[in-house]
């Protein structure tokens, strides 16, 4: 028997029977009911929030076919594969699909013999395709990655803007636009372009509560990375981001020497190697991809357990997008960033040497400052992140600063000394020189400039070099000082810095801690798996891998990690018991249940 969702089934029963999930998350139920009732919707939900169900289930519940517009061909195929595993009739139409198959899908579409069709926007806009849609029964239009509609968004695509014709040509077919990244102007643009103003907006906030954030000063970044992987992620898939191709190659080689399965990915590799490495990351287990930011677009692997940054990303948006690739399945995941002043200086040089306008450069410098503020904060990281996006939360207890609050001190006098020293030396020297002056070092350069005679010479001996470095970093992060890269990183006083001195403001600073002694904080990703379940889990994972290999699909499409964990812990022995578990729907139980039950039974007998 091939159970299939029936039109007319209720959303909750489809969720349980077909997807094998017990309940809706967040606003899913509301959104789904709204679209089933034929209304338009705009949905802003963070990555991993479960946007797909918001259009998939209405496509099943309403008469006709759901048309999903998506810009990423690789993702379409992934979604179609996953839906087929659930017994849902789905297909994609794009330039990668051969003509015969496209033809078949189009015939099914016209006859309403298919539930969901994914289509690239270029294709949808062709006259021939629109003519076909005119004759087809349509359940809805879903516009995925809807920020591509807007010039304000970070990934504008002209074809997306033309989707405005859907409202005019198909006024009775509901439209649902979905995105994970859209600030207020982008949202307004999307709603206007797709004419969603008569619909409802569903905004779920930006938080990714299952991701643990840690940001540490670089202190032998490789050892920090190794310690982090060894202690927390020895068995996991993850992404390590580096700033340069060279750093990618070296870090990947080094991780391999340490016994990990690490693969490089950057724009300098030939296309074939890139594709091969990406495929292995998606289809094998325990693969670490070491990459420049060229990697990640269009990857929706749900079980990436960690994202590590070996250098600062260029702004908070990039950091959030990159770390957001961890833990899409909702299980605990870790984000680690190690940063140092030299990468920051390099990023500043990139910005200055770019061809952007001066205004644009200024914005990019400010965005980098905001990122440094995040690095240097003594507040909850999540609060700082969410506030940046106009959202908020309570201290999260799932980040390094919540779990190990940094000691702070009244840094007013230290800040005054540092800023005065910048002023007295003429706003042209870098941090190292300024610290020498504050510490009263005796060297030729200081003599040469006569800085052994100024009032700030030797007035900072209450701190050592590392402590002063930390203070300067924080003053830069607080925007009291800035490093003028055109003047070789010479520090200058900002208008805020001038006001700080003039108005006798006060400031609290983080006390410097030797990082070497400090453990990199991370969250337990596998705490739900008791030791007695581990062998069985591994056996189930091997079975999953073999099944995936024969079909050439990623393992998580067969069953995700959470399903396997539940099998290993609860050890169901009957199909009914199996179907009680997370992610085990009717179709998957029928197709794979016996094989997994066999493995569980064997383990019971041992
Ligand atoms: P998004 O597109 O918002 O990034 P997805 O739609 O890919 O997220 O969903 C992320 C993961 O969460 C998928 O593995 C999906 O099957 C799962 N998921 C979605 N909704 C639920 C739910 N109600 N219960 C359990 N898992 C869910
Ligand atoms: Zn926190």
XYZ file of C-alpha atoms and ligand atoms in Angstrom:
634
model
C 0.000 0.000 0.000
C 1.266 3.481 -0.799
C -0.460 5.840 1.597
C -0.942 9.248 0.049
C -2.263 12.420 1.539
C -5.819 12.984 0.389
C -7.152 16.323 -0.619
C -9.523 17.385 2.146
C -7.341 15.970 4.929
C -6.814 18.351 7.809
C -3.410 20.073 8.122
C -2.634 18.487 11.476
C -3.387 14.989 10.271
C -1.160 15.539 7.206
C 1.612 16.779 9.477
C 1.329 13.661 11.616
C 0.628 10.981 9.023
C 2.718 12.211 6.135
C 5.553 14.077 7.809
C 5.517 12.165 11.082
C 5.773 15.322 13.210
C 3.544 15.616 16.274
C 2.702 19.325 16.224
C 3.142 22.583 14.371
C 5.869 24.992 15.378
C 5.492 28.700 16.038
C 3.104 30.325 13.604
C 2.962 27.437 11.128
C -0.625 26.415 11.964
C -1.919 29.974 11.673
C -0.151 30.589 8.381
C -1.335 27.305 6.913
C -4.975 27.932 7.871
C -4.773 31.407 6.434
C -3.466 30.214 3.066
C -5.866 27.277 2.905
C -8.659 29.831 3.312
C -7.388 31.463 0.119
C -5.686 34.490 1.690
C -2.329 35.994 0.805
C 0.539 35.963 3.294
C 3.983 37.367 3.886
C 6.129 35.131 6.096
C 9.392 36.147 7.743
C 10.792 33.198 9.626
C 14.389 32.410 10.553
C 16.323 29.708 8.768
C 15.260 26.312 10.027
C 11.978 27.758 11.275
C 9.971 25.509 8.975
C 8.895 27.729 6.117
C 8.475 24.895 3.628
C 5.535 23.324 5.445
C 3.722 26.676 5.262
C 3.185 26.208 1.541
C 3.531 22.445 1.183
C 0.598 21.574 3.419
C -1.769 24.160 1.879
C -0.781 22.804 -1.547
C -1.981 19.386 -0.362
C -5.141 20.673 1.279
C -6.359 22.948 -1.497
C -7.594 21.752 -4.867
C -5.049 22.035 -7.643
C -1.281 22.261 -7.774
C 0.994 24.392 -5.600
C 3.516 26.350 -7.682
C 6.699 27.169 -5.786
C 9.043 29.786 -7.217
C 12.599 29.292 -6.027
C 15.870 30.789 -7.263
C 18.149 27.942 -6.265
C 18.136 24.950 -8.548
C 20.130 22.731 -6.173
C 17.630 23.383 -3.404
C 14.669 22.578 -5.617
C 16.014 19.121 -6.321
C 16.623 18.557 -2.652
C 13.098 19.531 -1.720
C 11.618 17.392 -4.470
C 13.659 14.386 -3.315
C 12.524 14.922 0.255
C 8.864 15.255 -0.742
C 8.980 12.098 -2.842
C 10.285 10.202 0.174
C 7.128 11.298 1.974
C 4.931 10.045 -0.866
C 4.018 13.545 -2.028
C 3.839 14.004 -5.793
C 6.389 16.713 -6.544
C 8.614 17.761 -9.424
C 10.914 20.592 -10.444
C 11.111 22.462 -13.726
C 14.388 24.222 -14.401
C 17.299 24.256 -16.820
C 18.840 21.155 -15.218
C 15.863 18.930 -15.922
C 15.741 17.225 -19.290
C 13.046 18.080 -21.811
C 11.131 14.827 -21.604
C 10.710 15.065 -17.868
C 9.665 18.710 -18.106
C 7.088 17.702 -20.668
C 5.683 15.014 -18.395
C 5.525 17.377 -15.449
C 3.721 19.957 -17.550
C 1.107 17.395 -18.593
C 0.559 16.402 -14.968
C 0.296 20.021 -13.980
C -2.447 20.658 -16.533
C -4.361 17.611 -15.346
C -3.862 18.382 -11.676
C -2.083 15.029 -11.305
C 0.691 16.417 -9.155
C 0.738 18.180 -5.788
C 3.686 20.577 -5.899
C 5.802 21.932 -8.760
C 9.002 23.909 -8.130
C 9.924 26.303 -10.887
C 12.662 28.848 -11.524
C 11.324 32.383 -12.038
C 12.796 32.702 -15.560
C 10.798 29.654 -16.592
C 7.580 30.701 -14.949
C 7.619 34.027 -16.789
C 7.820 32.455 -20.251
C 4.619 32.981 -22.245
C 4.272 29.286 -22.895
C 4.453 28.474 -19.222
C 1.956 31.149 -18.253
C -0.418 29.813 -20.920
C -0.086 26.400 -19.330
C -0.813 27.847 -15.891
C -3.917 29.543 -17.336
C -5.302 26.099 -18.142
C -4.177 24.367 -14.953
C -5.924 23.996 -11.586
C -3.818 26.058 -9.168
C -3.754 25.713 -5.385
C -1.380 28.577 -4.638
C 1.795 30.410 -5.569
C 4.643 30.279 -3.055
C 7.452 32.751 -3.615
C 10.433 31.384 -1.698
C 13.474 33.573 -0.913
C 11.138 36.495 -1.506
C 13.802 39.084 -0.617
C 15.061 38.560 -4.196
C 12.087 40.720 -5.284
C 13.534 43.830 -3.702
C 16.394 46.065 -4.690
C 16.860 46.655 -0.967
C 17.374 42.991 -0.294
C 20.849 41.519 -0.413
C 20.197 39.344 -3.440
C 18.042 41.238 -5.927
C 16.986 39.311 -9.040
C 15.229 41.170 -11.849
C 13.092 38.148 -12.785
C 11.732 38.102 -9.284
C 10.494 41.673 -9.641
C 8.428 40.586 -12.638
C 6.483 38.202 -10.434
C 4.205 41.161 -9.818
C 2.212 39.864 -12.780
C 0.947 36.914 -10.707
C -1.423 39.168 -8.789
C -2.944 40.541 -11.971
C -3.112 37.373 -13.973
C -4.257 35.038 -11.161
C -6.181 37.237 -8.716
C -7.970 34.245 -7.205
C -4.926 32.143 -6.467
C -3.426 32.884 -3.019
C 0.180 34.052 -2.867
C 2.513 33.324 -0.008
C 5.930 35.022 0.056
C 8.610 33.647 2.381
C 12.042 34.805 3.462
C 14.477 34.590 6.364
C 16.168 37.905 5.736
C 14.319 41.132 5.107
C 14.636 44.420 6.901
C 11.736 46.862 6.956
C 12.282 48.502 3.527
C 12.736 45.095 1.901
C 9.529 43.858 3.494
C 7.589 46.839 2.229
C 8.973 46.260 -1.256
C 7.991 42.608 -1.293
C 4.482 43.345 -0.093
C 4.036 46.056 -2.687
C 5.510 44.147 -5.605
C 3.583 40.948 -4.947
C 0.467 42.879 -3.906
C 0.180 41.217 -0.551
C -1.199 44.300 1.182
C -4.631 42.747 1.497
C -3.094 39.683 3.160
C -1.441 39.193 6.483
C 2.193 39.371 7.580
C 3.614 36.744 9.875
C 6.890 37.787 11.454
C 8.493 35.230 13.728
C 11.560 37.106 14.873
C 15.135 36.239 14.114
C 16.205 34.143 17.062
C 17.842 30.744 16.557
C 17.581 29.494 20.121
C 19.311 26.176 19.481
C 22.561 27.824 18.347
C 25.117 28.466 21.076
C 27.430 31.429 20.396
C 31.023 31.761 21.554
C 33.399 34.523 20.516
C 37.005 34.372 21.702
C 40.143 36.378 21.160
C 42.524 34.552 18.860
C 45.209 32.866 20.848
C 46.557 30.171 18.577
C 43.421 29.882 16.500
C 44.202 26.381 15.259
C 44.526 24.966 18.736
C 41.339 26.721 19.722
C 39.569 25.165 16.750
C 41.012 21.742 17.445
C 40.009 21.858 21.074
C 36.511 22.938 20.103
C 36.069 20.156 17.533
C 37.663 17.473 19.674
C 35.627 18.270 22.762
C 32.305 18.864 21.117
C 32.166 17.721 17.527
C 34.373 14.723 16.933
C 31.487 12.875 15.239
C 29.800 15.777 13.489
C 29.506 17.681 10.232
C 30.512 21.295 10.344
C 31.730 24.316 8.418
C 34.942 26.239 9.116
C 35.092 29.678 7.506
C 38.435 31.296 6.662
C 39.285 34.666 5.195
C 41.574 33.565 2.352
C 41.994 30.630 -0.023
C 45.419 29.990 1.365
C 44.083 29.782 4.891
C 41.368 27.405 3.642
C 43.888 25.012 2.092
C 46.207 25.038 5.070
C 43.484 24.630 7.649
C 41.886 21.750 5.729
C 45.238 19.951 5.391
C 45.981 20.468 9.031
C 42.581 19.144 10.160
C 43.171 16.059 8.001
C 46.528 15.536 9.726
C 44.661 15.673 13.010
C 42.492 12.801 11.811
C 39.383 14.646 10.633
C 37.669 14.358 7.326
C 38.133 17.944 6.123
C 37.623 19.221 2.575
C 38.495 22.618 1.124
C 36.039 24.818 -0.764
C 36.861 28.162 -2.381
C 36.439 29.982 -5.662
C 39.978 29.107 -6.766
C 39.220 25.367 -7.006
C 37.957 24.021 -10.302
C 34.207 23.567 -10.556
C 34.459 19.790 -10.516
C 36.371 19.640 -7.225
C 34.027 22.155 -5.671
C 30.958 20.162 -6.661
C 32.550 16.931 -5.478
C 33.473 18.363 -2.083
C 30.055 19.904 -1.629
C 28.364 16.610 -2.538
C 30.484 14.751 -0.008
C 29.591 17.260 2.640
C 25.896 16.762 1.942
C 25.843 13.023 1.368
C 28.513 11.693 3.722
C 28.589 12.003 7.460
C 31.214 13.604 9.690
C 32.616 15.810 6.925
C 34.078 19.194 7.822
C 34.105 21.683 4.990
C 36.723 24.424 5.251
C 35.646 27.310 3.091
C 35.738 30.929 2.160
C 32.371 32.637 2.161
C 31.886 31.299 -1.374
C 30.397 28.279 0.349
C 26.935 27.995 1.772
C 24.411 29.534 -0.598
C 21.893 26.896 -1.441
C 22.991 24.392 1.171
C 20.125 23.285 3.331
C 21.775 20.378 5.080
C 19.799 20.282 8.318
C 22.351 18.502 10.511
C 25.339 20.853 10.342
C 26.317 20.778 14.022
C 28.848 23.609 14.098
C 30.047 26.661 12.223
C 33.457 28.044 13.166
C 34.933 31.313 11.959
C 38.734 31.492 11.973
C 38.539 35.232 11.272
C 36.008 37.982 11.664
C 33.268 38.078 9.033
C 32.678 41.451 7.431
C 29.504 42.367 9.288
C 26.779 41.051 11.567
C 24.490 40.160 8.655
C 27.176 37.900 7.198
C 27.972 36.412 10.596
C 24.322 35.650 11.256
C 23.749 34.156 7.840
C 26.861 31.992 8.057
C 26.278 30.781 11.620
C 22.632 30.256 10.663
C 23.691 27.289 8.543
C 24.167 25.347 11.772
C 21.318 23.453 13.409
C 18.528 23.879 10.883
C 16.988 20.726 12.337
C 16.434 22.533 15.627
C 18.865 20.337 17.573
C 21.663 21.975 19.591
C 24.494 23.437 17.504
C 27.545 25.609 18.108
C 28.959 28.738 16.549
C 32.541 29.674 17.378
C 34.338 32.814 16.245
C 37.979 33.560 17.026
C 39.083 37.050 16.178
C 42.156 39.198 16.273
C 43.027 42.735 15.364
C 45.114 41.779 12.353
C 42.141 40.244 10.470
C 40.168 43.340 11.259
C 42.883 45.505 9.770
C 42.880 43.289 6.679
C 39.124 43.676 6.299
C 39.489 47.435 6.604
C 42.037 47.375 3.809
C 39.640 45.313 1.633
C 36.950 47.924 2.182
C 39.278 50.833 1.407
C 40.660 49.217 -1.720
C 37.253 48.281 -3.104
C 35.681 50.246 -5.915
C 32.679 51.227 -3.780
C 31.709 54.858 -3.291
C 32.931 56.714 -0.214
C 29.459 56.556 1.296
C 29.339 52.823 0.783
C 32.776 52.433 2.331
C 31.712 54.406 5.352
C 28.703 52.143 5.799
C 30.881 49.069 5.554
C 33.284 50.399 8.153
C 30.357 51.093 10.461
C 29.024 47.597 9.937
C 32.409 46.170 10.788
C 32.419 48.314 13.940
C 29.079 46.825 14.943
C 30.559 43.363 14.528
C 33.533 44.296 16.709
C 31.064 45.622 19.251
C 29.493 42.155 19.288
C 32.922 40.582 19.791
C 33.843 42.867 22.662
C 30.505 43.023 24.424
C 30.101 41.857 27.979
C 26.347 41.455 27.419
C 24.482 38.392 26.172
C 25.617 37.786 22.554
C 22.105 36.892 21.477
C 20.720 40.139 22.835
C 23.287 42.137 20.884
C 22.598 40.123 17.713
C 18.833 40.402 17.931
C 18.908 44.080 18.782
C 20.938 44.660 15.675
C 18.020 43.229 13.684
C 15.456 45.216 15.636
C 14.376 42.228 17.728
C 14.978 41.483 21.411
C 15.244 38.705 24.000
C 16.128 38.034 27.631
C 19.676 36.948 28.468
C 19.755 33.545 26.812
C 21.981 31.389 28.963
C 23.124 29.750 25.733
C 26.143 31.877 24.881
C 29.600 32.338 26.337
C 28.934 35.670 28.012
C 25.764 34.401 29.715
C 27.463 31.239 30.911
C 30.694 32.825 31.992
C 30.003 36.523 32.454
C 33.176 38.447 31.784
C 34.445 40.458 34.687
C 34.049 44.168 34.054
C 35.657 47.178 35.630
C 35.199 50.931 35.629
C 37.337 51.759 32.610
C 36.790 55.510 32.704
C 40.313 56.453 33.760
C 41.905 53.898 31.450
C 39.865 55.241 28.534
C 40.820 58.813 29.364
C 44.492 57.890 29.460
C 44.322 55.983 26.180
C 42.409 58.654 24.306
C 44.623 61.441 25.660
C 47.654 59.489 24.571
C 46.228 59.272 21.045
C 45.688 63.015 21.127
C 49.088 63.942 22.569
C 50.939 61.862 19.986
C 49.119 63.561 17.122
C 46.525 60.896 16.096
C 48.902 59.053 13.808
C 50.273 56.033 15.687
C 49.090 52.456 15.943
C 48.142 50.519 19.053
C 51.580 48.988 19.694
C 53.317 52.371 19.789
C 50.633 53.958 21.939
C 50.954 51.158 24.466
C 54.719 51.643 24.574
C 54.167 55.299 25.400
C 51.602 54.498 28.098
C 53.950 51.965 29.644
C 56.880 54.365 29.498
C 59.006 52.148 27.278
C 62.491 53.359 26.535
C 63.037 53.058 22.829
C 64.594 55.101 20.065
C 61.398 55.807 18.272
C 59.779 57.351 21.310
C 62.901 59.423 21.937
C 63.000 60.474 18.336
C 59.459 61.839 18.462
C 60.041 63.332 21.884
C 57.116 61.389 23.294
C 59.056 60.607 26.466
C 58.275 64.201 27.412
C 54.514 64.220 27.017
C 52.067 63.968 29.917
C 50.828 60.493 29.029
C 54.297 58.924 28.928
C 54.460 56.114 31.478
C 51.073 56.807 33.064
C 49.611 53.384 32.258
C 51.720 50.927 34.200
C 48.716 49.592 36.137
C 47.972 47.422 33.065
C 50.241 45.184 31.020
C 50.502 45.038 27.248
C 47.718 42.481 26.705
C 45.396 44.401 28.974
C 46.010 47.613 27.080
C 45.385 45.796 23.783
C 42.052 44.686 25.105
C 41.229 48.217 26.261
C 42.089 49.690 22.845
C 39.990 47.044 21.075
C 37.056 47.928 23.248
C 37.472 51.655 22.726
C 37.417 51.000 18.985
C 34.372 48.758 19.376
C 32.665 51.501 21.396
C 33.504 53.869 18.560
C 35.559 56.247 20.701
C 38.629 55.586 18.575
C 38.972 54.405 15.011
C 41.842 52.892 13.097
C 42.573 54.902 9.974
C 43.887 52.274 7.599
C 44.884 54.871 5.069
C 47.289 56.127 7.691
C 48.683 52.634 8.371
C 46.224 51.897 11.126
C 46.999 55.079 13.043
C 44.331 55.620 15.691
C 42.181 58.724 15.570
C 39.601 60.081 17.973
C 35.985 59.938 16.795
C 33.392 62.590 17.611
C 32.056 60.208 20.252
C 35.565 60.004 21.658
C 35.815 63.784 21.825
C 32.448 63.949 23.574
C 33.602 61.253 25.993
C 36.508 63.421 27.149
C 34.673 66.720 27.019
C 31.551 65.552 28.862
C 33.455 63.428 31.375
C 31.444 60.324 30.482
C 32.066 56.993 32.190
C 32.582 53.565 30.648
C 32.554 49.952 31.815
C 35.061 47.642 30.156
C 35.582 43.893 30.049
C 38.566 42.724 31.988
C 41.152 40.950 29.872
C 41.429 37.231 30.560
C 44.174 34.997 29.345
C 42.320 32.879 26.775
C 44.835 30.080 26.837
C 43.612 29.086 30.250
C 40.024 29.572 29.272
C 38.021 26.700 27.885
C 36.109 27.413 24.701
C 32.492 27.246 25.785
C 30.109 25.239 23.689
C 26.845 23.416 24.075
C 26.544 19.648 24.344
C 25.179 18.552 21.020
C 24.595 14.943 21.887
C 23.361 15.079 25.439
C 20.097 13.389 24.560
C 21.884 10.164 23.655
C 22.594 8.001 26.697
C 25.627 5.693 26.484
C 23.536 2.538 26.199
C 21.878 3.925 23.050
C 25.095 4.741 21.253
C 25.841 1.384 19.626
C 22.355 1.109 18.288
C 22.496 4.663 17.013
C 25.643 3.865 15.062
C 24.089 0.718 13.601
C 21.001 2.674 12.542
C 23.172 5.341 11.034
C 25.065 2.761 8.993
C 21.799 1.388 7.667
C 20.656 4.884 6.792
C 23.903 5.555 4.971
C 23.557 2.374 2.886
C 19.958 3.162 1.972
C 20.943 6.698 1.025
C 23.860 5.499 -1.113
C 21.709 3.170 -3.186
C 19.297 5.991 -3.969
C 22.009 8.630 -4.228
C 20.252 10.975 -1.821
C 21.544 12.616 1.371
C 21.050 10.397 4.460
C 18.925 12.967 6.306
C 16.282 12.628 3.607
C 15.702 9.016 4.675
C 15.417 9.870 8.379
C 16.917 12.831 10.188
C 19.198 12.547 13.216
C 16.399 13.245 15.602
C 14.429 10.260 14.284
C 17.470 8.005 14.632
C 18.129 9.226 18.153
C 14.569 8.490 19.160
C 14.812 5.015 17.632
C 18.029 4.341 19.543
C 16.538 5.527 22.834
C 12.992 4.139 22.623
C 13.822 0.956 20.678
C 10.416 0.452 19.051
C 9.739 -3.154 18.040
C 6.533 -2.767 16.023
C 5.580 -0.559 13.078
C 3.018 1.215 15.266
C 5.595 2.032 17.902
C 7.991 3.197 15.210
C 5.409 5.589 13.852
C 5.094 7.308 17.200
C 8.577 8.711 16.684
C 9.576 12.080 15.319
C 9.747 12.214 11.527
C 8.362 8.729 10.875
C 5.304 9.158 8.672
C 3.205 6.475 6.986
C 5.170 6.384 3.792
C 8.596 6.150 5.392
C 7.363 3.548 7.858
C 6.048 1.463 4.950
C 9.209 1.845 2.937
C 11.968 1.614 5.544
C 10.259 0.467 8.754
C 11.096 -3.216 8.404
C 14.792 -2.608 7.810
C 15.149 -0.304 10.811
C 13.029 -2.561 13.033
C 15.292 -5.484 12.112
C 18.357 -3.629 13.330
C 16.607 -2.649 16.549
C 15.391 -6.223 17.143
C 18.873 -7.631 16.585
C 20.209 -5.233 19.186
C 17.525 -6.255 21.652
C 18.590 -9.874 21.236
C 22.284 -9.153 21.822
P 13.333 26.869 6.520
O 12.957 26.745 5.068
O 12.470 27.817 7.272
O 14.791 27.139 6.728
P 12.568 24.127 6.618
O 11.216 24.279 6.074
O 13.631 23.571 5.735
O 13.079 25.489 7.230
O 12.482 23.279 7.967
C 13.620 23.014 8.738
C 13.539 21.621 9.327
O 12.538 21.554 10.345
C 13.156 20.570 8.296
O 13.952 19.433 8.534
C 11.690 20.335 8.582
O 11.283 19.059 8.180
C 11.618 20.506 10.082
N 10.278 20.926 10.535
C 9.509 21.887 10.017
N 8.340 22.002 10.693
C 8.392 21.100 11.695
C 7.492 20.730 12.767
N 6.309 21.319 12.928
N 7.889 19.745 13.606
C 9.077 19.154 13.435
N 9.970 19.446 12.465
C 9.628 20.410 11.599
Zn 23.298 34.871 26.084
